[in-house]
Amino acid sequence: MKGQIFILGLAALIGLSACQNAPSSGLDAQTERKIDALIDQMTLAEKIGQTNQLSSFGTADAMAGVISGGGVGSILNEVNPEVINQMQRIAVEESRLGIPILFARDVIHGFRTIFPIPLGLAATFNPELVEQGGRIAAVEATASGVRWTFSPMLDISRDARWGRIAESSGEDTYLNKVMGAALVRGYQGQGAGDPTCMAACAKHFIGYGAAEGGRDYNSTYIPERQLRNVYTPPFEAAVEAGAMTLMTSFNDNDGIPATGNRFLIEELLHNEWGFDGMVVTDWNSAGEMIAHGFAKDGKEAAEKSINAGVDMDMMSHNYSLHLEELIEEGKVSEERLDEAVRSILRLKFQLGLFENPYIEAEKAREVCYTEEHLEAAYRSALESAVLLQNEKQTLPLDASKMRTLLVTGPLADAPYEQLGTWAFDGEPAHTVTPLKALKEQYGDRVKILYEPVMSFSRERVSQAALDRLTARAKGCDAVVVFGGEEAILSGEAHCLADLNLQGSQSELIAAARRSGKPVVTVILAGRPLTVKRDLKHTDALLYAFHPGTMGGPALADLLFGKAAPSGKLPATFPVTVGQIPMHYNHNMTGRPANGTEVLLEDIAIGAGQTSLGCTSYMLDAGFYPLYPFGYGLSYTTFEYGAVQLDKQSYTTGEVIRASCVVRNTGSRTATEVVQLYVRDLVGSITRPVKELKAFRRVEIPAGEEMKVEFELPVSELAFWNIDLKKVVEPGDFQLWIAPHSAAGEAAAFAVTE
Ligand code: GLC
């Protein structure tokens, strides 16, 4: 075949399987002895002080007392390097034992240089790029004194109503595993001894994304088997990758708040996975066990939390208020306290804080916004954008054939909103917006007109304003509408019951359509939105999950074809919010949809009762999503050949070698994310209709083809079965190599004993 290139696929042998023995803390025996000696010198109050984490009061003076008295072990939310040095000097030079403070911050998708929100990073299906972004965030943050980030967030998110889907890597367990491990590696760099090592914190342990009704902080009901099959693998992978810390989640699962759940921390995390790092609560999640009705007061909350295995108390103050009494009463052992303190001191030694507690504050900003950092943020924004519709090949726009482009919409020039949620330390002044980029990069060839019409995403505007847009568009060659969400409409505590575009955005897209000119809609949002009603008014739809500092240049280059979109959806896009929760890796059920579904508009008036033969779907929305997990178009087309397997049956210790010839049948070179899915047809429990097991980004020149090969150990088919044992069950399987989760022809294979 012309131009056939062989690619040895990404072996799933990269060891993301369950960790049997997590990496140790990497400290030598001498350091361990130092820790023992230090603990021996510490008073009870000093030990308790190390377990206390406080949010910065803003100045060193304000915190001088609690620091010099050894009453705090970690401070979060201080990012002024001078203030950090001042606080550290008090700890090291004025407290009795001179134990340094560990400074922490939510560095979630960049520190100063802001990358796309994690949901967008997941859409790149490019773990190497995500790792690079994590490394850049660590270099920028550690230069300012931040040595611990509360990231990666590994909550499996199947519900777009939940605002924190923005911070997640979406609905798929494998994608969360890969992206979480990549961020851990990026943040921690060379690990112990690396001054740019920023301790990772795998969070929120566990199940937080399954909040009932998609309402933040709500209860979850995840049985242990599903917990182990769906929710724990990303945390296992993070621990395997060497994550130094974990954070407990706010939710009560099956009635037990994670912060008081001994099974999760002692049994699963420490005993089964061999994790020897440190566990911190979420913000006041210990104290919130009182509201949960799981603790009668702060004292019982502290007792339940530390006895469950939590080492550090973020901002509930209950450890510092009650541990001394609890130990005197024998409700908490001093050995347990020593364990907690040991995990905290180990972390500080691993980060080199005892040897080098201070930073060169005057140099902190030199490492921020460098060309390399901005280029990585640009590439991340480029690869995170997902092309969802492209009627009449409207995109890419051709600058050589266009005189005037009209730009409109509330997200065209919104430097703060474009950064997305959890971008505390990003600076909007550094944001390059789409409007700015279009003018700077293409303004010499195309006249860029700007008529925002809306100044923020929730704004309702008059029909007159919309009509003016229509009239102005008639004099242009095309219209690009930049819509989506303000940053505050997603993220923690910001959940939505309606996922349609807010304000007059849909009317704005329709107004553009009435001009008769080509319409392109670009959405910058923190979650999947229900955009079905907008599709008829736009020729092309490009989805950019809040793309960060360099979102503008990336989107401009995608719009004018300097680059082709390669992003794929990390979460299912529902037709309507009523379909949620909705995810591709669902169970078959006993009545799977089969295409015979009768929709509302097809039901006769006075129709008789029907149920026999009916299937699982919604009368007013059908069964299928608007766009499935893994979906994304390109500026070219790809054709997938039949899946080839090296054998028809495998034993559990073997490796499945699967391949597929992918051909670029279009006219331009482009990158495709080739995805490998598996289905276990019959199990001791019902199994998902599909599960992503590997993927590979491949660039294929126009007109050429590539044989993409995967190596999948049969052991990767293991799951927690009816006996709660993790096994590969013999039987029949199907395997797809496809462009997304709803495409492709399956190849069959069997697993024998
Ligand atoms: C928040 C979040 C958590 C974050 C912590 C510190 O409430 O739940 O993800 O890391 O507090 O800001």
PDB file of C-alpha atoms in Angstrom, residues 344-573:
ATOM      1  CA  ILE A 344       4.297  15.034  57.006  1.00  0.00           C
ATOM      2  CA  LEU A 345       7.986  15.266  57.948  1.00  0.00           C
ATOM      3  CA  ARG A 346       8.873  12.703  55.244  1.00  0.00           C
ATOM      4  CA  LEU A 347       7.175  14.877  52.665  1.00  0.00           C
ATOM      5  CA  LYS A 348       9.125  17.923  53.843  1.00  0.00           C
ATOM      6  CA  PHE A 349      12.388  16.001  53.690  1.00  0.00           C
ATOM      7  CA  GLN A 350      11.498  14.628  50.235  1.00  0.00           C
ATOM      8  CA  LEU A 351      10.969  18.186  49.044  1.00  0.00           C
ATOM      9  CA  GLY A 352      14.299  19.283  50.528  1.00  0.00           C
ATOM     10  CA  LEU A 353      12.637  21.880  52.726  1.00  0.00           C
ATOM     11  CA  PHE A 354      14.952  21.224  55.673  1.00  0.00           C
ATOM     12  CA  GLU A 355      18.059  21.757  53.542  1.00  0.00           C
ATOM     13  CA  ASN A 356      16.666  24.602  51.390  1.00  0.00           C
ATOM     14  CA  PRO A 357      13.644  26.229  53.025  1.00  0.00           C
ATOM     15  CA  TYR A 358      13.888  29.524  51.165  1.00  0.00           C
ATOM     16  CA  ILE A 359      13.410  30.620  47.561  1.00  0.00           C
ATOM     17  CA  GLU A 360      14.999  33.369  45.519  1.00  0.00           C
ATOM     18  CA  ALA A 361      11.902  35.540  45.649  1.00  0.00           C
ATOM     19  CA  GLU A 362      13.311  38.125  43.267  1.00  0.00           C
ATOM     20  CA  LYS A 363      13.624  35.498  40.538  1.00  0.00           C
ATOM     21  CA  ALA A 364      10.142  34.018  40.999  1.00  0.00           C
ATOM     22  CA  ARG A 365       8.626  35.666  37.952  1.00  0.00           C
ATOM     23  CA  GLU A 366      11.585  35.107  35.639  1.00  0.00           C
ATOM     24  CA  VAL A 367      10.423  31.562  34.946  1.00  0.00           C
ATOM     25  CA  CYS A 368       6.818  32.531  34.207  1.00  0.00           C
ATOM     26  CA  TYR A 369       5.287  33.077  30.753  1.00  0.00           C
ATOM     27  CA  THR A 370       8.492  32.072  28.986  1.00  0.00           C
ATOM     28  CA  GLU A 371       8.281  31.388  25.266  1.00  0.00           C
ATOM     29  CA  GLU A 372       8.539  27.664  25.940  1.00  0.00           C
ATOM     30  CA  HIS A 373       5.734  27.793  28.477  1.00  0.00           C
ATOM     31  CA  LEU A 374       3.456  29.814  26.209  1.00  0.00           C
ATOM     32  CA  GLU A 375       4.206  27.487  23.299  1.00  0.00           C
ATOM     33  CA  ALA A 376       3.210  24.471  25.403  1.00  0.00           C
ATOM     34  CA  ALA A 377       0.030  26.246  26.474  1.00  0.00           C
ATOM     35  CA  TYR A 378      -0.684  27.075  22.823  1.00  0.00           C
ATOM     36  CA  ARG A 379      -0.196  23.455  21.739  1.00  0.00           C
ATOM     37  CA  SER A 380      -2.376  22.245  24.593  1.00  0.00           C
ATOM     38  CA  ALA A 381      -5.133  24.649  23.573  1.00  0.00           C
ATOM     39  CA  LEU A 382      -4.731  23.596  19.941  1.00  0.00           C
ATOM     40  CA  GLU A 383      -5.021  19.876  20.711  1.00  0.00           C
ATOM     41  CA  SER A 384      -7.797  20.280  23.252  1.00  0.00           C
ATOM     42  CA  ALA A 385     -10.277  21.835  20.802  1.00  0.00           C
ATOM     43  CA  VAL A 386     -12.850  19.404  19.413  1.00  0.00           C
ATOM     44  CA  LEU A 387     -14.492  19.911  16.023  1.00  0.00           C
ATOM     45  CA  LEU A 388     -18.079  18.699  16.413  1.00  0.00           C
ATOM     46  CA  GLN A 389     -19.719  19.889  13.173  1.00  0.00           C
ATOM     47  CA  ASN A 390     -18.378  21.185   9.878  1.00  0.00           C
ATOM     48  CA  GLU A 391     -21.173  21.441   7.311  1.00  0.00           C
ATOM     49  CA  LYS A 392     -20.110  22.266   3.738  1.00  0.00           C
ATOM     50  CA  GLN A 393     -16.495  22.188   4.934  1.00  0.00           C
ATOM     51  CA  THR A 394     -17.002  25.708   6.242  1.00  0.00           C
ATOM     52  CA  LEU A 395     -13.813  25.300   8.250  1.00  0.00           C
ATOM     53  CA  PRO A 396     -11.017  26.028   7.792  1.00  0.00           C
ATOM     54  CA  LEU A 397     -11.694  29.590   6.648  1.00  0.00           C
ATOM     55  CA  ASP A 398      -9.597  30.642   3.651  1.00  0.00           C
ATOM     56  CA  ALA A 399      -7.900  33.958   4.346  1.00  0.00           C
ATOM     57  CA  SER A 400      -6.983  34.312   0.665  1.00  0.00           C
ATOM     58  CA  LYS A 401     -10.638  34.260  -0.376  1.00  0.00           C
ATOM     59  CA  MET A 402     -12.066  36.337   2.407  1.00  0.00           C
ATOM     60  CA  ARG A 403     -12.215  40.099   2.782  1.00  0.00           C
ATOM     61  CA  THR A 404     -14.129  40.610   5.987  1.00  0.00           C
ATOM     62  CA  LEU A 405     -14.789  38.394   8.995  1.00  0.00           C
ATOM     63  CA  LEU A 406     -17.321  39.442  11.630  1.00  0.00           C
ATOM     64  CA  VAL A 407     -16.477  38.345  15.178  1.00  0.00           C
ATOM     65  CA  THR A 408     -19.222  38.355  17.815  1.00  0.00           C
ATOM     66  CA  GLY A 409     -20.228  36.771  21.103  1.00  0.00           C
ATOM     67  CA  PRO A 410     -19.450  37.110  24.832  1.00  0.00           C
ATOM     68  CA  LEU A 411     -16.310  34.912  24.798  1.00  0.00           C
ATOM     69  CA  ALA A 412     -14.540  36.540  21.822  1.00  0.00           C
ATOM     70  CA  ASP A 413     -12.606  38.954  23.987  1.00  0.00           C
ATOM     71  CA  ALA A 414     -12.983  37.786  27.614  1.00  0.00           C
ATOM     72  CA  PRO A 415      -9.473  37.347  29.007  1.00  0.00           C
ATOM     73  CA  TYR A 416     -10.586  36.338  32.503  1.00  0.00           C
ATOM     74  CA  GLU A 417     -13.408  33.982  31.444  1.00  0.00           C
ATOM     75  CA  GLN A 418     -11.186  32.200  28.931  1.00  0.00           C
ATOM     76  CA  LEU A 419      -8.892  30.992  31.735  1.00  0.00           C
ATOM     77  CA  GLY A 420     -11.676  28.872  33.192  1.00  0.00           C
ATOM     78  CA  THR A 421     -12.182  27.669  36.750  1.00  0.00           C
ATOM     79  CA  TRP A 422      -9.383  27.165  39.318  1.00  0.00           C
ATOM     80  CA  ALA A 423      -6.997  29.571  37.592  1.00  0.00           C
ATOM     81  CA  PHE A 424      -6.304  31.587  40.737  1.00  0.00           C
ATOM     82  CA  ASP A 425      -2.848  32.757  39.742  1.00  0.00           C
ATOM     83  CA  GLY A 426      -3.398  33.202  36.030  1.00  0.00           C
ATOM     84  CA  GLU A 427      -3.310  36.839  35.019  1.00  0.00           C
ATOM     85  CA  PRO A 428      -5.936  37.968  32.491  1.00  0.00           C
ATOM     86  CA  ALA A 429      -3.514  40.649  31.277  1.00  0.00           C
ATOM     87  CA  HIS A 430      -1.464  37.805  29.789  1.00  0.00           C
ATOM     88  CA  THR A 431      -4.426  36.120  28.138  1.00  0.00           C
ATOM     89  CA  VAL A 432      -4.467  36.280  24.348  1.00  0.00           C
ATOM     90  CA  THR A 433      -8.133  36.267  23.387  1.00  0.00           C
ATOM     91  CA  PRO A 434      -9.504  34.983  20.067  1.00  0.00           C
ATOM     92  CA  LEU A 435     -10.277  38.521  18.938  1.00  0.00           C
ATOM     93  CA  LYS A 436      -6.769  39.711  19.726  1.00  0.00           C
ATOM     94  CA  ALA A 437      -5.217  36.717  18.004  1.00  0.00           C
ATOM     95  CA  LEU A 438      -7.399  37.017  14.905  1.00  0.00           C
ATOM     96  CA  LYS A 439      -6.432  40.659  14.525  1.00  0.00           C
ATOM     97  CA  GLU A 440      -2.727  40.080  15.205  1.00  0.00           C
ATOM     98  CA  GLN A 441      -2.314  36.895  13.181  1.00  0.00           C
ATOM     99  CA  TYR A 442      -4.780  37.371  10.338  1.00  0.00           C
ATOM    100  CA  GLY A 443      -5.671  41.054  10.379  1.00  0.00           C
ATOM    101  CA  ASP A 444      -3.136  41.790   7.650  1.00  0.00           C
ATOM    102  CA  ARG A 445      -5.036  39.548   5.235  1.00  0.00           C
ATOM    103  CA  VAL A 446      -8.629  39.717   6.456  1.00  0.00           C
ATOM    104  CA  LYS A 447     -10.507  42.674   7.859  1.00  0.00           C
ATOM    105  CA  ILE A 448     -11.633  41.606  11.331  1.00  0.00           C
ATOM    106  CA  LEU A 449     -14.821  43.389  12.475  1.00  0.00           C
ATOM    107  CA  TYR A 450     -16.000  43.025  16.071  1.00  0.00           C
ATOM    108  CA  GLU A 451     -19.585  43.367  17.257  1.00  0.00           C
ATOM    109  CA  PRO A 452     -19.868  41.589  20.645  1.00  0.00           C
ATOM    110  CA  VAL A 453     -23.638  42.115  21.056  1.00  0.00           C
ATOM    111  CA  MET A 454     -23.329  40.351  24.416  1.00  0.00           C
ATOM    112  CA  SER A 455     -20.794  41.362  27.044  1.00  0.00           C
ATOM    113  CA  PHE A 456     -21.170  38.251  29.197  1.00  0.00           C
ATOM    114  CA  SER A 457     -22.559  34.771  28.679  1.00  0.00           C
ATOM    115  CA  ARG A 458     -25.746  35.217  30.724  1.00  0.00           C
ATOM    116  CA  GLU A 459     -26.713  38.531  29.214  1.00  0.00           C
ATOM    117  CA  ARG A 460     -30.090  38.870  27.561  1.00  0.00           C
ATOM    118  CA  VAL A 461     -30.085  41.390  24.737  1.00  0.00           C
ATOM    119  CA  SER A 462     -32.767  43.070  22.677  1.00  0.00           C
ATOM    120  CA  GLN A 463     -34.068  41.891  19.343  1.00  0.00           C
ATOM    121  CA  ALA A 464     -32.830  45.182  17.942  1.00  0.00           C
ATOM    122  CA  ALA A 465     -29.276  44.331  18.968  1.00  0.00           C
ATOM    123  CA  LEU A 466     -29.612  40.929  17.339  1.00  0.00           C
ATOM    124  CA  ASP A 467     -31.041  42.450  14.170  1.00  0.00           C
ATOM    125  CA  ARG A 468     -28.136  44.862  14.005  1.00  0.00           C
ATOM    126  CA  LEU A 469     -25.777  41.882  14.095  1.00  0.00           C
ATOM    127  CA  THR A 470     -27.665  40.234  11.251  1.00  0.00           C
ATOM    128  CA  ALA A 471     -27.507  43.399   9.186  1.00  0.00           C
ATOM    129  CA  ARG A 472     -23.804  43.885   9.789  1.00  0.00           C
ATOM    130  CA  ALA A 473     -23.059  40.244   8.967  1.00  0.00           C
ATOM    131  CA  LYS A 474     -24.674  40.625   5.548  1.00  0.00           C
ATOM    132  CA  GLY A 475     -21.778  42.862   4.586  1.00  0.00           C
ATOM    133  CA  CYS A 476     -19.154  40.317   5.659  1.00  0.00           C
ATOM    134  CA  ASP A 477     -17.879  37.032   4.232  1.00  0.00           C
ATOM    135  CA  ALA A 478     -18.433  34.936   7.367  1.00  0.00           C
ATOM    136  CA  VAL A 479     -19.383  35.235  11.023  1.00  0.00           C
ATOM    137  CA  VAL A 480     -17.694  33.602  14.013  1.00  0.00           C
ATOM    138  CA  VAL A 481     -19.719  33.505  17.222  1.00  0.00           C
ATOM    139  CA  PHE A 482     -17.643  32.942  20.383  1.00  0.00           C
ATOM    140  CA  GLY A 483     -20.034  31.653  23.037  1.00  0.00           C
ATOM    141  CA  GLY A 484     -19.922  29.405  26.076  1.00  0.00           C
ATOM    142  CA  GLU A 485     -19.702  30.055  29.792  1.00  0.00           C
ATOM    143  CA  GLU A 486     -18.206  32.590  32.114  1.00  0.00           C
ATOM    144  CA  ALA A 487     -15.525  30.883  34.193  1.00  0.00           C
ATOM    145  CA  ILE A 488     -17.637  31.085  37.359  1.00  0.00           C
ATOM    146  CA  LEU A 489     -20.437  28.995  35.835  1.00  0.00           C
ATOM    147  CA  SER A 490     -18.433  25.807  36.296  1.00  0.00           C
ATOM    148  CA  GLY A 491     -16.059  24.548  38.944  1.00  0.00           C
ATOM    149  CA  GLU A 492     -16.665  23.879  42.608  1.00  0.00           C
ATOM    150  CA  ALA A 493     -20.161  24.581  43.950  1.00  0.00           C
ATOM    151  CA  HIS A 494     -21.312  25.765  40.504  1.00  0.00           C
ATOM    152  CA  CYS A 495     -23.727  23.172  39.158  1.00  0.00           C
ATOM    153  CA  LEU A 496     -26.448  23.705  36.568  1.00  0.00           C
ATOM    154  CA  ALA A 497     -29.819  22.075  36.037  1.00  0.00           C
ATOM    155  CA  ASP A 498     -30.072  23.472  32.502  1.00  0.00           C
ATOM    156  CA  LEU A 499     -27.144  23.044  30.125  1.00  0.00           C
ATOM    157  CA  ASN A 500     -28.362  25.152  27.210  1.00  0.00           C
ATOM    158  CA  LEU A 501     -26.271  28.137  26.216  1.00  0.00           C
ATOM    159  CA  GLN A 502     -27.062  30.906  28.663  1.00  0.00           C
ATOM    160  CA  GLY A 503     -28.563  34.326  27.969  1.00  0.00           C
ATOM    161  CA  SER A 504     -29.202  35.310  24.358  1.00  0.00           C
ATOM    162  CA  GLN A 505     -26.380  33.185  22.915  1.00  0.00           C
ATOM    163  CA  SER A 506     -28.656  30.849  20.946  1.00  0.00           C
ATOM    164  CA  GLU A 507     -30.554  33.849  19.612  1.00  0.00           C
ATOM    165  CA  LEU A 508     -27.228  35.410  18.669  1.00  0.00           C
ATOM    166  CA  ILE A 509     -26.204  32.351  16.645  1.00  0.00           C
ATOM    167  CA  ALA A 510     -29.630  32.367  14.960  1.00  0.00           C
ATOM    168  CA  ALA A 511     -29.213  36.080  14.179  1.00  0.00           C
ATOM    169  CA  ALA A 512     -25.912  35.313  12.504  1.00  0.00           C
ATOM    170  CA  ARG A 513     -27.607  32.540  10.510  1.00  0.00           C
ATOM    171  CA  ARG A 514     -30.234  35.015   9.230  1.00  0.00           C
ATOM    172  CA  SER A 515     -27.469  36.933   7.490  1.00  0.00           C
ATOM    173  CA  GLY A 516     -27.166  34.085   5.011  1.00  0.00           C
ATOM    174  CA  LYS A 517     -23.401  34.037   5.491  1.00  0.00           C
ATOM    175  CA  PRO A 518     -21.307  31.062   6.665  1.00  0.00           C
ATOM    176  CA  VAL A 519     -21.569  30.821  10.461  1.00  0.00           C
ATOM    177  CA  VAL A 520     -18.928  29.294  12.727  1.00  0.00           C
ATOM    178  CA  THR A 521     -19.652  28.841  16.426  1.00  0.00           C
ATOM    179  CA  VAL A 522     -16.798  28.429  18.884  1.00  0.00           C
ATOM    180  CA  ILE A 523     -17.776  27.427  22.424  1.00  0.00           C
ATOM    181  CA  LEU A 524     -15.479  28.113  25.378  1.00  0.00           C
ATOM    182  CA  ALA A 525     -17.040  26.279  28.326  1.00  0.00           C
ATOM    183  CA  GLY A 526     -16.254  24.304  31.464  1.00  0.00           C
ATOM    184  CA  ARG A 527     -18.442  21.336  30.638  1.00  0.00           C
ATOM    185  CA  PRO A 528     -20.458  19.617  27.899  1.00  0.00           C
ATOM    186  CA  LEU A 529     -23.413  21.855  27.055  1.00  0.00           C
ATOM    187  CA  THR A 530     -26.636  20.829  25.320  1.00  0.00           C
ATOM    188  CA  VAL A 531     -26.051  22.556  21.997  1.00  0.00           C
ATOM    189  CA  LYS A 532     -28.481  20.546  19.851  1.00  0.00           C
ATOM    190  CA  ARG A 533     -30.857  23.468  19.325  1.00  0.00           C
ATOM    191  CA  ASP A 534     -27.961  25.605  18.038  1.00  0.00           C
ATOM    192  CA  LEU A 535     -26.716  23.178  15.409  1.00  0.00           C
ATOM    193  CA  LYS A 536     -29.285  24.180  12.804  1.00  0.00           C
ATOM    194  CA  HIS A 537     -28.104  27.781  13.004  1.00  0.00           C
ATOM    195  CA  THR A 538     -24.398  27.138  12.584  1.00  0.00           C
ATOM    196  CA  ASP A 539     -22.364  25.534   9.827  1.00  0.00           C
ATOM    197  CA  ALA A 540     -19.424  24.634  12.031  1.00  0.00           C
ATOM    198  CA  LEU A 541     -19.070  24.023  15.759  1.00  0.00           C
ATOM    199  CA  LEU A 542     -15.662  24.039  17.429  1.00  0.00           C
ATOM    200  CA  TYR A 543     -15.635  23.214  21.147  1.00  0.00           C
ATOM    201  CA  ALA A 544     -12.835  24.608  23.316  1.00  0.00           C
ATOM    202  CA  PHE A 545     -13.024  23.752  27.006  1.00  0.00           C
ATOM    203  CA  HIS A 546     -11.847  27.028  28.557  1.00  0.00           C
ATOM    204  CA  PRO A 547      -8.522  27.017  26.687  1.00  0.00           C
ATOM    205  CA  GLY A 548      -6.361  29.174  28.967  1.00  0.00           C
ATOM    206  CA  THR A 549      -3.775  31.886  28.323  1.00  0.00           C
ATOM    207  CA  MET A 550      -3.043  30.932  24.711  1.00  0.00           C
ATOM    208  CA  GLY A 551      -6.564  29.957  23.707  1.00  0.00           C
ATOM    209  CA  GLY A 552      -6.817  32.851  21.270  1.00  0.00           C
ATOM    210  CA  PRO A 553      -3.848  32.045  19.036  1.00  0.00           C
ATOM    211  CA  ALA A 554      -4.786  28.367  19.055  1.00  0.00           C
ATOM    212  CA  LEU A 555      -8.385  29.022  18.025  1.00  0.00           C
ATOM    213  CA  ALA A 556      -7.344  31.552  15.389  1.00  0.00           C
ATOM    214  CA  ASP A 557      -4.964  29.029  13.831  1.00  0.00           C
ATOM    215  CA  LEU A 558      -7.616  26.330  13.900  1.00  0.00           C
ATOM    216  CA  LEU A 559     -10.198  28.626  12.313  1.00  0.00           C
ATOM    217  CA  PHE A 560      -7.863  29.580   9.459  1.00  0.00           C
ATOM    218  CA  GLY A 561      -6.435  26.091   9.050  1.00  0.00           C
ATOM    219  CA  LYS A 562      -2.857  26.661  10.101  1.00  0.00           C
ATOM    220  CA  ALA A 563      -3.549  23.619  12.265  1.00  0.00           C
ATOM    221  CA  ALA A 564      -6.252  20.975  12.101  1.00  0.00           C
ATOM    222  CA  PRO A 565      -8.364  20.039  15.131  1.00  0.00           C
ATOM    223  CA  SER A 566      -7.445  16.700  16.730  1.00  0.00           C
ATOM    224  CA  GLY A 567      -9.277  16.830  20.050  1.00  0.00           C
ATOM    225  CA  LYS A 568     -11.686  14.069  21.060  1.00  0.00           C
ATOM    226  CA  LEU A 569     -14.486  14.306  23.618  1.00  0.00           C
ATOM    227  CA  PRO A 570     -13.513  13.160  27.119  1.00  0.00           C
ATOM    228  CA  ALA A 571     -17.158  13.196  28.154  1.00  0.00           C
ATOM    229  CA  THR A 572     -20.455  12.368  26.479  1.00  0.00           C
ATOM    230  CA  PHE A 573     -22.529  15.269  25.135  1.00  0.00           C
TER     231      PHE A 573
END
